[in-house]
């Protein structure tokens, strides 16, 4: 009997039979997240219903030295929830209770499997909403959002998940239930946990900040003949001191895909569209709208539409929010890339992406959270054509190089996961990476919580016995311990 089999046999002490999946066919359901080209069939899947169950399963993993991976809705785009064939996949989708809504203090306490949009739906009637809005918000879980520090179109003005989560109850990799809060003095451990991609433990209860629904919202669609005009408009709007709730841009190929998929009716002949959303008090929104309209005209917009109703607003957003899935209409396969550049570097980086398209004969559709320089190039390829997948991979990696060269980052919001761990050394030195690993070791000395993610060559914590060249300076100085 393998170690995992022995552990699995003991799961019946903690869970009902229908909460443990060992059937090989059913296990296949969980073999990837939204990034489907990394796949592994989990050793065993646990459908947890409470923090206590998760803690008990994790304690077993600790006892047997078996790795475990948390999974929310499995919409991640960096392979973060990729399971281990030799490990336990702990799924939170049955933990969907909204435990408390406290409007006077603008807080809600939810279980990790609650979907992002469900929080807004629960408080909308009371004039509130949950601000971070990933395009996947109808299905992605709040636990996944915490793990990825997810963003969304409206994060330009309102901030990312980290700015809206004020407390987390989590199961540590040793199986203890602990709470982290933004009230805690000392080190910001809550901040360290948010965005840790499941490597520091499993969130079992999350306290989020609720925001007041703005008094007025104006959504504008501006069409340009090319992406340069859109880029100029973005810089000019921000330069004028306006921080819209969102500024999103799509290029011609992304528009073509969205039209094919959802018939969003964007202006014909547009080489780029900009979706600008302004919100706040009526007087402020009216004033900002006048400035945005003027700037868009001055920077070459040939058509400007303003949503006159909630339906028209939804129609404008439909094209943008469906963009990732929509490219499936114009290409058999694609890679969703996620990089960041300073806004001012956008034109140069886009020109670089154009050159890559020509050099490798690969098409790239561009969708961006333009206001914060977060690019989502969609690298299109036909996996039936030999070599095209590899070329697309190369283009995808070169785009990240461009982002780094221009002072940006290899991820804006989709996380590092398994997919981008190999790019981490392009951004960080060995010492930087080792120091991050020491933080991880402080939470997870045995390296059992989502191993193989984020770090390229885990050498500390005994996670994978790779070759380490020399002692880490912090260890050498006696400031930290190597396990
Ligand atoms: C069409 C589409 C559009 C998207 N748009 C956006 C976008 O606009 N912005 C954005 O930021 N992302 C976006 N994403 C990516 C994805 O939806 C987010 O990363 C989301 O937060 C993942 O949530 P999930 O519940 O699906 O997590 P999963 O995919 O299940 O897991 C993601 C990571 O979180 C960890 N994890 C899950 N639950 C827990 C937990 N309870 N405790 C600890 N770790 C946990 C997993 O181990 C894994 O590392 C998009 C994805 C798709 C498919």
XYZ file of C-alpha atoms and ligand atoms in Angstrom:
536
model
C 0.000 0.000 0.000
C 1.390 3.410 -0.944
C 1.529 6.274 1.559
C -1.296 8.008 -0.276
C -3.435 4.867 -0.143
C -2.870 4.587 3.586
C -3.846 8.230 4.025
C -6.922 7.767 1.794
C -8.046 4.830 3.897
C -8.091 7.104 6.936
C -10.155 9.821 5.250
C -13.313 7.897 6.137
C -12.608 8.799 9.780
C -13.213 12.449 8.846
C -15.508 12.567 5.823
C -18.629 10.936 4.366
C -18.123 8.573 1.505
C -19.570 11.056 -1.009
C -16.965 13.658 -0.010
C -13.985 11.594 -1.119
C -13.332 10.879 -4.795
C -11.040 8.036 -5.783
C -12.774 6.834 -8.933
C -10.244 7.419 -11.769
C -12.896 8.740 -14.162
C -14.282 11.252 -11.655
C -10.753 12.300 -10.677
C -10.165 13.430 -14.247
C -12.684 16.268 -13.706
C -10.046 17.971 -11.591
C -6.942 17.414 -13.660
C -6.458 21.058 -14.675
C -7.662 24.593 -13.997
C -8.409 27.258 -16.625
C -4.941 26.690 -18.073
C -5.677 23.392 -19.723
C -2.280 22.525 -21.121
C -0.897 21.644 -17.687
C -2.663 18.473 -16.508
C -2.220 15.941 -13.710
C -4.816 13.598 -12.272
C -5.070 14.091 -8.508
C -4.279 11.143 -6.240
C -7.485 11.744 -4.283
C -10.054 14.551 -4.149
C -11.752 15.765 -0.992
C -14.946 17.866 -1.211
C -14.685 19.682 2.095
C -17.654 21.162 3.935
C -16.010 22.878 6.899
C -12.775 24.339 8.210
C -12.583 21.492 10.718
C -12.698 18.904 7.917
C -9.982 20.746 5.985
C -7.859 20.956 9.139
C -8.263 17.243 9.794
C -7.330 16.331 6.198
C -4.306 18.635 6.290
C -3.196 17.095 9.605
C -3.263 13.702 7.906
C -1.192 15.102 5.032
C 1.274 16.460 7.581
C 1.429 13.098 9.369
C 2.043 11.121 6.160
C 4.171 13.760 4.416
C 1.690 13.934 1.519
C 1.318 17.153 -0.522
C -2.047 18.893 -0.816
C -3.468 21.501 -3.182
C -6.454 23.792 -2.565
C -8.963 24.307 -5.344
C -11.833 26.763 -5.518
C -13.677 26.922 -8.847
C -10.694 25.951 -10.991
C -10.779 29.086 -13.184
C -7.156 30.020 -12.457
C -5.065 30.826 -15.516
C -1.589 29.938 -14.263
C -2.038 26.297 -13.258
C -2.115 27.205 -9.564
C -4.702 24.533 -8.764
C -2.905 21.894 -10.828
C -3.180 18.818 -8.598
C -0.497 16.332 -7.578
C -0.783 12.736 -8.660
C 0.790 11.837 -5.318
C -1.341 14.203 -3.287
C -4.740 15.331 -2.053
C -6.805 17.978 -3.846
C -8.962 19.842 -1.327
C -11.929 21.441 -3.090
C -13.923 24.221 -1.394
C -16.883 24.399 -3.781
C -19.277 22.997 -1.143
C -18.346 25.776 1.279
C -20.677 28.400 -0.176
C -22.340 30.004 2.827
C -22.426 33.732 3.361
C -22.056 33.703 7.121
C -22.619 37.319 8.044
C -23.488 40.628 6.428
C -22.763 43.714 8.519
C -23.773 46.779 6.529
C -23.105 49.403 9.258
C -19.486 48.198 9.416
C -19.405 47.393 5.678
C -18.232 43.855 6.172
C -19.300 40.390 5.012
C -17.952 37.094 6.277
C -18.042 34.290 3.735
C -16.850 30.747 3.201
C -14.082 30.328 0.613
C -16.213 28.625 -2.052
C -18.629 31.570 -2.336
C -18.373 33.053 -5.807
C -17.150 36.608 -6.177
C -20.415 37.843 -7.716
C -22.558 36.140 -5.056
C -21.236 38.626 -2.490
C -22.399 41.582 -4.562
C -25.727 39.884 -5.236
C -26.254 39.387 -1.504
C -25.789 43.071 -0.637
C -26.916 44.881 -3.793
C -30.393 45.594 -2.435
C -28.785 47.299 0.514
C -26.847 49.663 -1.747
C -23.492 47.909 -1.497
C -21.204 45.712 -3.577
C -17.881 43.861 -3.453
C -15.497 45.914 -5.598
C -12.832 43.586 -7.134
C -14.443 42.188 -10.261
C -12.448 39.596 -12.213
C -14.071 38.840 -15.570
C -14.641 35.344 -14.184
C -16.617 36.760 -11.252
C -19.730 34.673 -11.920
C -17.832 31.479 -11.192
C -14.494 32.103 -9.473
C -14.388 31.634 -5.708
C -13.424 34.226 -3.144
C -10.858 31.742 -1.764
C -9.231 31.615 -5.201
C -9.375 35.427 -5.383
C -7.533 35.689 -2.058
C -4.923 33.167 -3.160
C -4.301 35.001 -6.442
C -4.870 38.555 -5.149
C -7.210 38.828 -8.098
C -7.929 42.012 -9.951
C -10.497 43.112 -12.474
C -11.606 45.992 -14.632
C -12.533 48.202 -11.680
C -9.333 47.645 -9.704
C -7.723 50.713 -11.285
C -9.741 52.969 -8.999
C -10.657 50.614 -6.178
C -7.631 48.370 -5.720
C -7.129 44.616 -5.800
C -8.379 41.840 -3.514
C -5.714 42.761 -0.950
C -7.407 46.139 -0.511
C -10.801 44.558 0.188
C -10.036 41.600 2.438
C -9.719 42.506 6.099
C -9.492 39.075 7.670
C -8.870 35.437 6.816
C -9.323 32.273 8.826
C -6.958 29.660 7.475
C -5.780 26.138 8.007
C -2.006 26.160 8.339
C 0.054 23.455 6.613
C 0.248 21.770 10.015
C -3.553 21.579 10.213
C -4.144 24.318 12.756
C -7.017 26.802 12.323
C -5.764 30.362 12.824
C -7.006 33.868 12.057
C -5.213 36.750 10.397
C -6.653 40.221 10.485
C -5.767 43.711 9.327
C -6.150 44.722 12.975
C -3.148 42.582 13.962
C -0.157 44.638 15.042
C 3.294 43.527 13.932
C 4.118 41.980 10.586
C 1.414 42.118 7.918
C 0.852 38.354 7.761
C -2.566 38.875 6.176
C -0.810 40.747 3.375
C 1.701 37.903 3.028
C -1.099 35.340 2.785
C -3.108 37.225 0.151
C -1.541 36.356 -3.184
C 0.401 33.387 -1.814
C -1.284 31.060 -4.325
C -2.174 28.321 -1.875
C 1.425 27.846 -0.710
C 0.927 29.096 2.858
C -2.261 27.236 3.815
C -5.945 27.098 2.937
C -8.364 29.983 3.539
C -11.528 28.720 5.228
C -13.347 31.958 6.092
C -12.897 35.394 4.571
C -14.007 38.797 5.835
C -14.399 41.260 2.977
C -14.931 44.988 2.898
C -18.144 46.112 1.193
C -18.310 49.300 -0.841
C -21.234 51.698 -1.336
C -22.862 51.478 -4.753
C -21.865 54.718 -6.489
C -24.542 57.365 -6.998
C -23.879 57.595 -10.740
C -22.135 55.465 -13.349
C -21.360 56.501 -16.914
C -19.975 53.992 -19.366
C -18.371 55.250 -22.553
C -17.256 53.311 -25.600
C -14.741 55.150 -27.791
C -13.659 53.723 -31.141
C -10.285 54.497 -32.710
C -8.795 53.492 -36.044
C -5.754 52.032 -34.298
C -4.389 51.114 -30.923
C -2.065 54.145 -30.804
C -5.023 56.541 -30.555
C -6.525 54.494 -27.725
C -3.160 54.485 -25.932
C -2.850 58.261 -26.252
C -6.355 58.684 -24.840
C -5.520 56.512 -21.813
C -2.382 58.525 -21.015
C -4.193 61.829 -21.506
C -7.134 60.832 -19.283
C -4.885 59.738 -16.431
C -2.592 62.715 -17.053
C -5.609 65.016 -16.614
C -5.949 63.714 -13.066
C -9.011 61.589 -13.791
C -9.065 58.098 -12.265
C -11.909 56.309 -13.999
C -13.434 53.249 -12.342
C -12.136 51.335 -15.376
C -10.321 51.907 -18.661
C -10.183 48.818 -20.822
C -8.829 48.496 -24.342
C -9.261 45.884 -27.061
C -7.489 45.752 -30.410
C -8.944 44.820 -33.813
C -8.402 41.069 -33.460
C -9.947 40.979 -29.982
C -12.926 42.984 -31.298
C -13.312 40.555 -34.214
C -13.414 37.645 -31.754
C -15.905 39.354 -29.437
C -18.185 40.195 -32.379
C -18.084 36.586 -33.547
C -18.883 35.266 -30.078
C -21.330 37.694 -28.479
C -22.284 40.158 -31.288
C -21.462 43.116 -29.101
C -22.042 45.583 -31.962
C -18.917 47.661 -31.460
C -18.420 50.399 -34.114
C -17.536 49.045 -37.540
C -13.985 49.652 -38.714
C -12.622 50.091 -35.182
C -8.935 49.196 -34.888
C -9.237 49.620 -31.125
C -11.989 50.363 -28.654
C -11.702 51.912 -25.252
C -14.285 51.244 -22.547
C -14.131 54.002 -19.963
C -16.324 53.843 -16.889
C -16.725 56.788 -14.535
C -18.483 56.521 -11.202
C -19.131 58.613 -8.123
C -21.429 61.503 -7.266
C -23.467 62.826 -10.262
C -21.716 66.184 -10.401
C -18.240 64.600 -10.446
C -19.160 62.010 -13.067
C -20.727 64.646 -15.356
C -17.636 66.811 -15.053
C -15.265 63.893 -15.723
C -17.363 62.672 -18.628
C -17.088 66.042 -20.387
C -13.281 65.845 -20.050
C -13.070 62.206 -21.193
C -15.228 62.889 -24.237
C -13.075 65.862 -25.212
C -9.835 63.888 -24.728
C -11.089 60.944 -26.773
C -12.065 63.268 -29.658
C -8.709 65.073 -29.480
C -6.809 61.777 -29.565
C -8.686 60.548 -32.635
C -11.826 58.689 -31.544
C -14.116 58.495 -34.569
C -17.173 57.365 -32.614
C -18.135 57.787 -28.972
C -21.131 56.016 -27.464
C -22.513 56.534 -24.007
C -24.627 53.838 -22.388
C -28.085 55.283 -21.783
C -29.393 52.385 -19.703
C -28.224 49.447 -17.603
C -28.839 47.210 -20.634
C -26.632 49.352 -22.874
C -23.946 49.383 -20.194
C -24.111 45.602 -19.993
C -23.890 45.363 -23.789
C -20.697 47.457 -23.837
C -19.151 45.292 -21.104
C -20.286 42.049 -22.697
C -17.742 42.371 -25.505
C -14.890 43.072 -23.103
C -15.788 40.521 -20.437
C -16.212 37.729 -22.962
C -12.957 38.510 -24.770
C -10.875 35.562 -23.470
C -13.411 32.902 -24.295
C -14.341 34.694 -27.517
C -10.986 34.131 -29.191
C -11.982 30.471 -29.323
C -14.197 31.610 -32.254
C -11.258 32.731 -34.332
C -8.539 30.299 -33.260
C -8.504 26.598 -32.313
C -6.161 27.245 -29.384
C -4.688 30.193 -27.529
C -2.542 31.199 -24.576
C -3.843 33.957 -22.277
C -0.817 35.973 -21.254
C -0.772 38.377 -18.312
C 2.000 40.958 -18.057
C 2.355 44.470 -16.727
C 4.145 47.517 -18.072
C 4.229 51.151 -17.014
C 1.419 52.922 -18.924
C 3.944 55.106 -20.738
C 5.676 52.004 -22.153
C 2.469 50.656 -23.723
C 3.146 51.908 -27.288
C 6.689 50.467 -27.352
C 5.633 47.123 -25.901
C 2.738 46.864 -28.360
C 5.112 47.609 -31.228
C 7.347 44.839 -29.874
C 4.406 42.420 -29.814
C 3.693 43.332 -33.457
C 7.280 42.485 -34.370
C 6.980 39.134 -32.593
C 3.811 38.339 -34.552
C 5.668 38.930 -37.803
C 8.842 37.096 -36.781
C 7.017 33.946 -35.620
C 3.953 34.024 -37.874
C 1.677 33.906 -34.827
C -1.347 36.175 -34.300
C -1.805 38.008 -31.010
C -5.085 39.630 -29.922
C -4.638 42.322 -27.298
C -6.985 43.019 -24.411
C -5.842 45.245 -21.590
C -6.705 46.779 -18.290
C -5.113 49.810 -19.941
C -5.336 52.142 -16.959
C -2.922 50.094 -14.887
C -0.776 48.812 -17.759
C -1.950 45.211 -17.348
C -1.758 43.488 -20.735
C -3.619 40.328 -21.633
C -2.179 39.346 -25.013
C -4.027 36.295 -26.368
C -1.499 34.303 -28.363
C -3.417 32.366 -31.025
C -2.302 29.094 -32.578
C -3.529 25.912 -34.167
C -2.467 22.929 -32.110
C -3.064 20.673 -35.125
C -0.213 22.383 -36.989
C 3.125 20.887 -35.954
C 5.384 23.412 -34.241
C 2.785 26.152 -33.924
C 2.154 25.497 -30.231
C 5.887 25.768 -29.511
C 6.115 29.019 -31.505
C 3.150 30.412 -29.585
C 4.885 29.462 -26.309
C 8.024 31.283 -27.466
C 6.052 34.386 -28.408
C 4.255 34.239 -25.078
C 7.567 34.102 -23.169
C 9.098 36.859 -25.304
C 6.152 39.104 -24.442
C 7.031 38.676 -20.774
C 10.640 39.549 -21.588
C 9.381 42.751 -23.179
C 7.380 43.537 -20.048
C 10.416 42.995 -17.811
C 12.710 45.031 -20.121
C 10.280 47.925 -19.833
C 10.182 47.849 -16.060
C 7.055 45.736 -15.706
C 6.149 42.345 -14.309
C 5.447 38.792 -15.469
C 1.991 38.831 -13.919
C -0.593 41.446 -13.138
C -3.350 39.326 -11.652
C -3.343 35.707 -12.822
C -0.487 34.658 -10.564
C 2.678 32.660 -11.160
C 1.331 29.161 -10.525
C 3.098 26.366 -12.294
C 3.087 28.157 -15.613
C 5.258 31.158 -14.836
C 7.528 29.732 -12.186
C 10.169 29.301 -14.899
C 10.047 33.049 -15.625
C 10.661 34.047 -12.008
C 14.482 34.022 -12.416
C 14.094 36.578 -15.203
C 12.692 39.027 -12.640
C 14.405 37.951 -9.449
C 17.924 37.007 -8.427
C 18.727 33.684 -6.728
C 18.959 35.521 -3.428
C 15.550 37.130 -3.926
C 13.992 33.759 -4.658
C 15.666 32.081 -1.719
C 14.491 34.840 0.584
C 10.904 34.343 -0.616
C 11.333 30.633 0.066
C 12.375 31.411 3.612
C 9.061 33.202 4.121
C 7.328 30.150 2.760
C 9.332 27.896 5.080
C 8.140 29.919 8.068
C 4.559 28.836 7.249
C 5.231 25.479 5.635
C 8.549 23.911 6.674
C 7.717 20.566 5.080
C 6.733 22.167 1.774
C 3.442 20.261 1.520
C 1.082 23.147 0.671
C 0.794 23.409 -3.117
C 4.424 22.473 -3.825
C 5.928 23.083 -7.247
C 4.096 26.394 -7.692
C 5.488 29.927 -7.837
C 9.165 28.950 -7.358
C 11.289 27.581 -10.197
C 13.643 25.347 -8.242
C 12.502 24.890 -4.701
C 15.599 24.040 -2.759
C 14.763 25.046 0.767
C 12.216 23.314 3.012
C 13.096 19.936 1.487
C 10.283 20.452 -1.056
C 12.096 18.829 -3.951
C 15.636 17.748 -3.286
C 17.283 19.932 -5.925
C 20.913 21.009 -5.894
C 21.585 24.110 -3.833
C 24.691 26.057 -4.587
C 25.878 27.465 -1.316
C 24.204 28.502 1.875
C 21.656 31.285 1.818
C 23.131 34.488 3.272
C 20.332 34.747 5.862
C 21.044 31.215 7.033
C 24.774 31.863 7.102
C 24.315 34.962 9.253
C 22.175 32.987 11.685
C 19.148 35.169 10.902
C 17.130 32.276 9.487
C 17.043 28.540 9.596
C 17.123 26.123 6.687
C 14.946 23.071 7.219
C -12.608 33.762 -18.507
C -11.699 34.109 -17.348
C -11.532 35.440 -17.022
C -10.684 35.781 -15.954
N -10.554 37.097 -15.630
C -9.784 37.444 -14.577
C -9.654 38.819 -14.203
O -10.255 39.728 -14.798
N -8.850 39.096 -13.153
C -8.195 38.130 -12.447
O -7.487 38.452 -11.508
N -8.300 36.835 -12.793
C -9.071 36.458 -13.821
N -9.191 35.135 -14.160
C -8.411 34.127 -13.414
C -9.164 33.431 -12.249
O -10.566 33.491 -12.415
C -8.770 34.031 -10.908
O -7.402 33.781 -10.665
C -9.584 33.507 -9.720
O -9.239 34.180 -8.546
C -9.392 32.007 -9.475
O -10.400 31.589 -8.565
P -10.797 30.046 -8.487
O -11.796 29.893 -7.409
O -11.206 29.553 -9.811
O -9.411 29.428 -8.032
P -8.676 28.100 -8.498
O -8.368 28.142 -9.948
O -9.433 26.932 -8.007
O -7.320 28.226 -7.675
C -6.434 29.288 -7.927
C -5.308 29.266 -6.894
O -5.850 29.530 -5.626
C -5.539 28.488 -4.703
N -6.715 28.394 -3.841
C -7.999 28.183 -4.193
N -8.800 28.225 -3.124
C -7.995 28.461 -2.056
C -8.216 28.612 -0.670
N -9.436 28.528 -0.143
N -7.145 28.852 0.124
C -5.893 28.938 -0.370
N -5.624 28.784 -1.694
C -6.666 28.567 -2.511
C -5.273 27.283 -5.565
O -4.426 26.371 -4.912
C -4.608 27.922 -6.764
O -3.261 28.155 -6.491
C -10.003 34.767 -15.221
C -10.202 33.427 -15.565
C -11.026 33.100 -16.611
C -11.214 31.651 -16.947
